Short mmCIF file of C-alpha atoms in Angstrom, two decimals:
data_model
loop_
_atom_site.label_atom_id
_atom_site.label_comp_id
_atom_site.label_asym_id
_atom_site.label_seq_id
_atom_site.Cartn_x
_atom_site.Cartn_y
_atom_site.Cartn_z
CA UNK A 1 -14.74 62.02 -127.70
CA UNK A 2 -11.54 60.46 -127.08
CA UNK A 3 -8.07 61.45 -128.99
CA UNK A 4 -4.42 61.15 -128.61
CA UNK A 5 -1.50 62.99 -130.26
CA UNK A 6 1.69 61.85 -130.43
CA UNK A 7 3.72 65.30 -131.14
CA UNK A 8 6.65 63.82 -132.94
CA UNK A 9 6.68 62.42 -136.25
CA UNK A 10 10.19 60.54 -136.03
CA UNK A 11 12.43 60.08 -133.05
CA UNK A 12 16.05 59.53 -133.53
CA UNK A 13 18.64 58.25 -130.79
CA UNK A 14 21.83 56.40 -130.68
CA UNK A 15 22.15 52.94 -129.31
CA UNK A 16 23.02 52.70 -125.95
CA UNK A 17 21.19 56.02 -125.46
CA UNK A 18 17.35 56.68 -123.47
CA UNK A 19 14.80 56.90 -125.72
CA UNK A 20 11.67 58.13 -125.15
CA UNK A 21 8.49 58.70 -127.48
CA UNK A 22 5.56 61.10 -126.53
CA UNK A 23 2.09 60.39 -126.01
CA UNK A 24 -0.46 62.82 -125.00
CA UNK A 25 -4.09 62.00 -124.87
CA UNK A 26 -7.82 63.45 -124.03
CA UNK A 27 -10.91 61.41 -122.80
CA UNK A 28 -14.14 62.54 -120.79
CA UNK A 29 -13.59 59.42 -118.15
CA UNK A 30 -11.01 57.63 -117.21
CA UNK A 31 -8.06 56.58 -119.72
CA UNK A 32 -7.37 53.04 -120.82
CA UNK A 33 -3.91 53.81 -122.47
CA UNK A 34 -1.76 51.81 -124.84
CA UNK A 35 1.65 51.09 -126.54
CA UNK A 36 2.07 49.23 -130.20
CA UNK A 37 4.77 48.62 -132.43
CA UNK A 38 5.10 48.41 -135.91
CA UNK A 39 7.54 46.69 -137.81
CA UNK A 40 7.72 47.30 -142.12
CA UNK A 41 4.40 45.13 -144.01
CA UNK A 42 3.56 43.85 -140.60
CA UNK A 43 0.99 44.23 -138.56
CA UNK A 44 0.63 46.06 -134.79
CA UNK A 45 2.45 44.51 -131.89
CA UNK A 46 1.16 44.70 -128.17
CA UNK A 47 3.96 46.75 -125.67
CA UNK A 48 1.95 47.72 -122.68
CA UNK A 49 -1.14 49.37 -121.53
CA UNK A 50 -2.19 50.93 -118.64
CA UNK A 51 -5.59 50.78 -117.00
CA UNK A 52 -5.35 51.37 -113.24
CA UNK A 53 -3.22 51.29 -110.65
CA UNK A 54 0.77 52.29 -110.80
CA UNK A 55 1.70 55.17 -112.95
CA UNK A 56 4.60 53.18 -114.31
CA UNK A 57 4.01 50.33 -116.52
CA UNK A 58 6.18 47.82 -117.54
CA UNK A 59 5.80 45.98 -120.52
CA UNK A 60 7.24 44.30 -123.67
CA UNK A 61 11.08 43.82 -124.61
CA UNK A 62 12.35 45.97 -121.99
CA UNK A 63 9.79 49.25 -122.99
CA UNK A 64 7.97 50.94 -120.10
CA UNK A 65 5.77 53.70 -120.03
CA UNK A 66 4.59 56.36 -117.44
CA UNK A 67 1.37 57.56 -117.11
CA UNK A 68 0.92 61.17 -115.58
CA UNK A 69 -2.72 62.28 -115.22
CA UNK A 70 -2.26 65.80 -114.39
CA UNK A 71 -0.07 66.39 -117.90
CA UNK A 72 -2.53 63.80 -119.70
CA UNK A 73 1.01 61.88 -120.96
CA UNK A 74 1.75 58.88 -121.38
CA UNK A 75 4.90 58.43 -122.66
CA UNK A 76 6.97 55.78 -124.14
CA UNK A 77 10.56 54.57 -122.61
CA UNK A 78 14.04 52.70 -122.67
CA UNK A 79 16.81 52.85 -120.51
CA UNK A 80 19.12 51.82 -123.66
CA UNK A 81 17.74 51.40 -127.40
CA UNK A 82 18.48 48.85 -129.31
CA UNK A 83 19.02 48.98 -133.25
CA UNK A 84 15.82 46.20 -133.30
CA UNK A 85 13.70 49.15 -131.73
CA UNK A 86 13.50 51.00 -135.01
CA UNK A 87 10.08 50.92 -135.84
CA UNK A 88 7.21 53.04 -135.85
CA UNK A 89 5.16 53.24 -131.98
CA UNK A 90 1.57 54.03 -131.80
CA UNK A 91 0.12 55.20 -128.86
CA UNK A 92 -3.82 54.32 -128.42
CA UNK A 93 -6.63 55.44 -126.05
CA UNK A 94 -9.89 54.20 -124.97
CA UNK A 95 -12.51 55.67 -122.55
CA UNK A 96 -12.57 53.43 -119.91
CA UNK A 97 -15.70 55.31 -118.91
CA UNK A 98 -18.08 54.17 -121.57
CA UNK A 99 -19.38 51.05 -122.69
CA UNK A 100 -17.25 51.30 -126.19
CA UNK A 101 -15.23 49.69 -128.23
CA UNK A 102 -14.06 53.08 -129.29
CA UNK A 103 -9.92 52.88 -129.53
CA UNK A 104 -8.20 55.81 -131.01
CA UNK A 105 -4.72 55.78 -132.29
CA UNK A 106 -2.06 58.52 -132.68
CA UNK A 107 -0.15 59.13 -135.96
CA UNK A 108 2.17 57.47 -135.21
CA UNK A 109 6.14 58.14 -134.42
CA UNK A 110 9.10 56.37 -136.09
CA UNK A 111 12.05 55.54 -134.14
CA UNK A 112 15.50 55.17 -135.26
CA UNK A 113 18.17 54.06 -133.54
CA UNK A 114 21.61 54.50 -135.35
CA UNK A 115 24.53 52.26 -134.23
CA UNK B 1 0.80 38.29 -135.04
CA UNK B 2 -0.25 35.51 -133.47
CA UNK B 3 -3.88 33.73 -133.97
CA UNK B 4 -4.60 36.20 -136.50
CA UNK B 5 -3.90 35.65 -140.76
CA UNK B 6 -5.24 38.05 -143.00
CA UNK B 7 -5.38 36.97 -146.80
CA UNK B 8 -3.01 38.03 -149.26
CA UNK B 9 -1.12 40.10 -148.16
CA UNK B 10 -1.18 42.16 -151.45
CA UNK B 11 -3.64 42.33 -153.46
CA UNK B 12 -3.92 44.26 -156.81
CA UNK B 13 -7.43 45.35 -158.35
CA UNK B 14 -8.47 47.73 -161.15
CA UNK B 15 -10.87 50.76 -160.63
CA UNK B 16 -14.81 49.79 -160.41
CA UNK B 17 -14.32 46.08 -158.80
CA UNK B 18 -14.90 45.11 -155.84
CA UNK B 19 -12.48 43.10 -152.95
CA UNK B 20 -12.91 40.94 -150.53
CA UNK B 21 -10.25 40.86 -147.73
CA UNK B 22 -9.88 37.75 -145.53
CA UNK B 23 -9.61 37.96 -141.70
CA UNK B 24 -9.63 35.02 -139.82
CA UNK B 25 -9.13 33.96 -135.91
CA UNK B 26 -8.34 30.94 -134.00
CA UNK B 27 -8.11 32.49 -130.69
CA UNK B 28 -11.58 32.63 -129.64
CA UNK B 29 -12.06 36.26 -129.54
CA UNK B 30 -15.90 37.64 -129.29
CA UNK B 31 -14.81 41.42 -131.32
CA UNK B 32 -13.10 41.69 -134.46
CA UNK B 33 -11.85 45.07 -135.68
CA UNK B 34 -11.04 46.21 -139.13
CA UNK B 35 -8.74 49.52 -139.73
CA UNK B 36 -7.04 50.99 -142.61
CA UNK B 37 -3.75 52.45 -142.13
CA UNK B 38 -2.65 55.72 -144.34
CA UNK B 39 0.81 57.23 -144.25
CA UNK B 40 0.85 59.66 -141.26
CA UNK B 41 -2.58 59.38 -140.50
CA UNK B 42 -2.28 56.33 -137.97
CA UNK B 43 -5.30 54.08 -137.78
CA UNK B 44 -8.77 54.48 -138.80
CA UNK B 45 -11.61 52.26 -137.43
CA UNK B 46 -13.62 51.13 -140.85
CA UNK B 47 -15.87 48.69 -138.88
CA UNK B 48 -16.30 46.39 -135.81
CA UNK B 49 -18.04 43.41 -134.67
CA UNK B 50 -19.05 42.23 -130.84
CA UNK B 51 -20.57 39.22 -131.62
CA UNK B 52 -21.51 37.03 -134.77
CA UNK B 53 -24.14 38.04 -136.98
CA UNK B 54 -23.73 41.93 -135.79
CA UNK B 55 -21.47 44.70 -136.78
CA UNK B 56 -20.99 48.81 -136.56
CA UNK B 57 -20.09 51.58 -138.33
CA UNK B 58 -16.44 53.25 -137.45
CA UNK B 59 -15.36 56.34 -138.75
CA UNK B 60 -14.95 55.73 -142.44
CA UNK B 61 -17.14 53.01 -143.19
CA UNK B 62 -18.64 55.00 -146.32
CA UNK B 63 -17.30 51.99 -149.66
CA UNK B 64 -16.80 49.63 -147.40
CA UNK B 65 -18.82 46.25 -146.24
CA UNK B 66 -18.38 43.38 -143.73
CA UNK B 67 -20.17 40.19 -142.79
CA UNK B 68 -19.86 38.16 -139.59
CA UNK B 69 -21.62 34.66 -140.11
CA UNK B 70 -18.87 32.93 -138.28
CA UNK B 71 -17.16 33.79 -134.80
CA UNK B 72 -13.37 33.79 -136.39
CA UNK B 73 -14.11 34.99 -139.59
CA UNK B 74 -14.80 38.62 -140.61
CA UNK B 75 -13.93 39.50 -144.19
CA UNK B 76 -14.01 43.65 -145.17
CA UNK B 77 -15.54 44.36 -148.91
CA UNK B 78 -14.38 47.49 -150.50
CA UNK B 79 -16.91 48.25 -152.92
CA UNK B 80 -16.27 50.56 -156.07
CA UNK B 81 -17.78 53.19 -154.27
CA UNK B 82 -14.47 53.42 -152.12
CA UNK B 83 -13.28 56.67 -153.43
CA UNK B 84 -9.63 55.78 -152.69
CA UNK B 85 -9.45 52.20 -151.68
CA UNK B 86 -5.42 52.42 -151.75
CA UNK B 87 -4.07 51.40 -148.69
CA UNK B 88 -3.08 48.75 -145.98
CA UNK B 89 -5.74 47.22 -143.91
CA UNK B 90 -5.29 46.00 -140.67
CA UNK B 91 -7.62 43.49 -138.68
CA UNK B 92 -8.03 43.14 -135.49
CA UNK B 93 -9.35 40.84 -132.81
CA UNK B 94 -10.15 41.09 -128.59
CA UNK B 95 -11.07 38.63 -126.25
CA UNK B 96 -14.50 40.53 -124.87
CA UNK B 97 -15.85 43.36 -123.23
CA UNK B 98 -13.28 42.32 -120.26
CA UNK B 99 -10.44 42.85 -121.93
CA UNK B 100 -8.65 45.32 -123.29
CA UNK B 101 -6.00 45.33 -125.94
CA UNK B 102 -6.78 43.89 -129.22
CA UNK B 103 -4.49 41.69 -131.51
CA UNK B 104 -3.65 42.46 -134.99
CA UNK B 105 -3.46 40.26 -137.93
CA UNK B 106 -0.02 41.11 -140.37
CA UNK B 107 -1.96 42.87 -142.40
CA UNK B 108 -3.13 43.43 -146.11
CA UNK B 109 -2.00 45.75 -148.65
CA UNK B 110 -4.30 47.03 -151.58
CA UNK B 111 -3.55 48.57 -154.44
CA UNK B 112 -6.09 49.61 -156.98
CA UNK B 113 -5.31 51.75 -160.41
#
């Protein structure tokens, strides 16, 4: 069965700053990986996924995401974070491998980015 | 959100009745998705639909029920036998079997005491 951890409860960076939120995952075939956002009361917002092709993904308000198969990571990315990017980021995986609906989601991470 | 409403968006019940949550699409998706969404637990699939008039089980569909007469509608019962109904649902939708991110509604947040 498929699962994905994302190791850090809350992220915090300064504006202006990288950011960068962690993602690992585990599946028996190949990985259908994605990125949401959630903003307070609101539902989840598409960023990115990646299904084939190039490791680095480019998605949604500047956010890309790089996936690495032999560290099973996909993590999350900004060259410069906003004060609008505070939210909390789920990462999700499917197993592109079977015939499933099956999508797992982390826990979750909150960002924060402080002026 | 986009496509998507989910209806209210709180909702306040007393132990021992039952709810009925709204979901409704105009986009023309084939699956609709319904999760529930606990503090630090992430996302939890209650139960999904493919196609009208068919639905599965997800991982915590124990207290809950779902109907899908209609292609954009899929309303989620939580029964009484929902041992702790408490929390926001989320609903999704995707397009088909050839795609592959779904679409969230805004959400609906239940509170039961």
């Amino acid at each position: 069965a498929q699962s994905v951890a994302q190791p850090e409860d809350q992220v915090n960076v300064a504006e202006g700053n990288p950011l960068t939120v962690k993602c690992t995952y585990s599946v028996s075939g190949n990985p259908y990986l994605f990125w949401y956002v959630q903003y307070p009361n609101r539902g989840l917002q598409f960023l990115l996924k990646y299904i084939t092709g190039d490791n680095l993904v480019k998605g949604s308000y500047g956010f890309e995401a790089e996936f690495n198969k032999s560290q099973t990571s996909f993590h999350l990315k900004k060259p410069s974070a906003l004060v609008s990017d505070s939210a909390l980021y789920f990462c999700a995986v499917r197993d592109g491998g079977r015939n499933s609906n099956d999508m797992r989601f982390g826990a979750g991470t909150r960002l924060t980015v402080k002026p | 959100d986009g496509g998507i409403t989910q209806s209210p968006k709180y909702l306040f019940r007393k132990e021992g009745q039952n709810v009925t949550l709204s979901c409704e699409q105009n986009l023309n998706h084939d699956a609709m998705y319904w999760y529930r969404q606990d503090p630090g637990q992430g996302l939890r699939l209650i139960y999904y639909s493919q196609i009208v008039n068919d639905f599965q089980k997800g991982d915590i569909a124990e207290g809950y029920s779902v109907s899908r007469e209609k292609k954009e509608s899929f309303p989620l019962t939580v029964t009484s036998a929902q041992k702790n109904p408490t929390a926001f649902y989320l609903c999704a939708s995707k397009r088909g079997k050839e795609s592959y991110e779904q679409y969230f509604g805004p959400g609906t947040r239940l509170t039961v005491t």
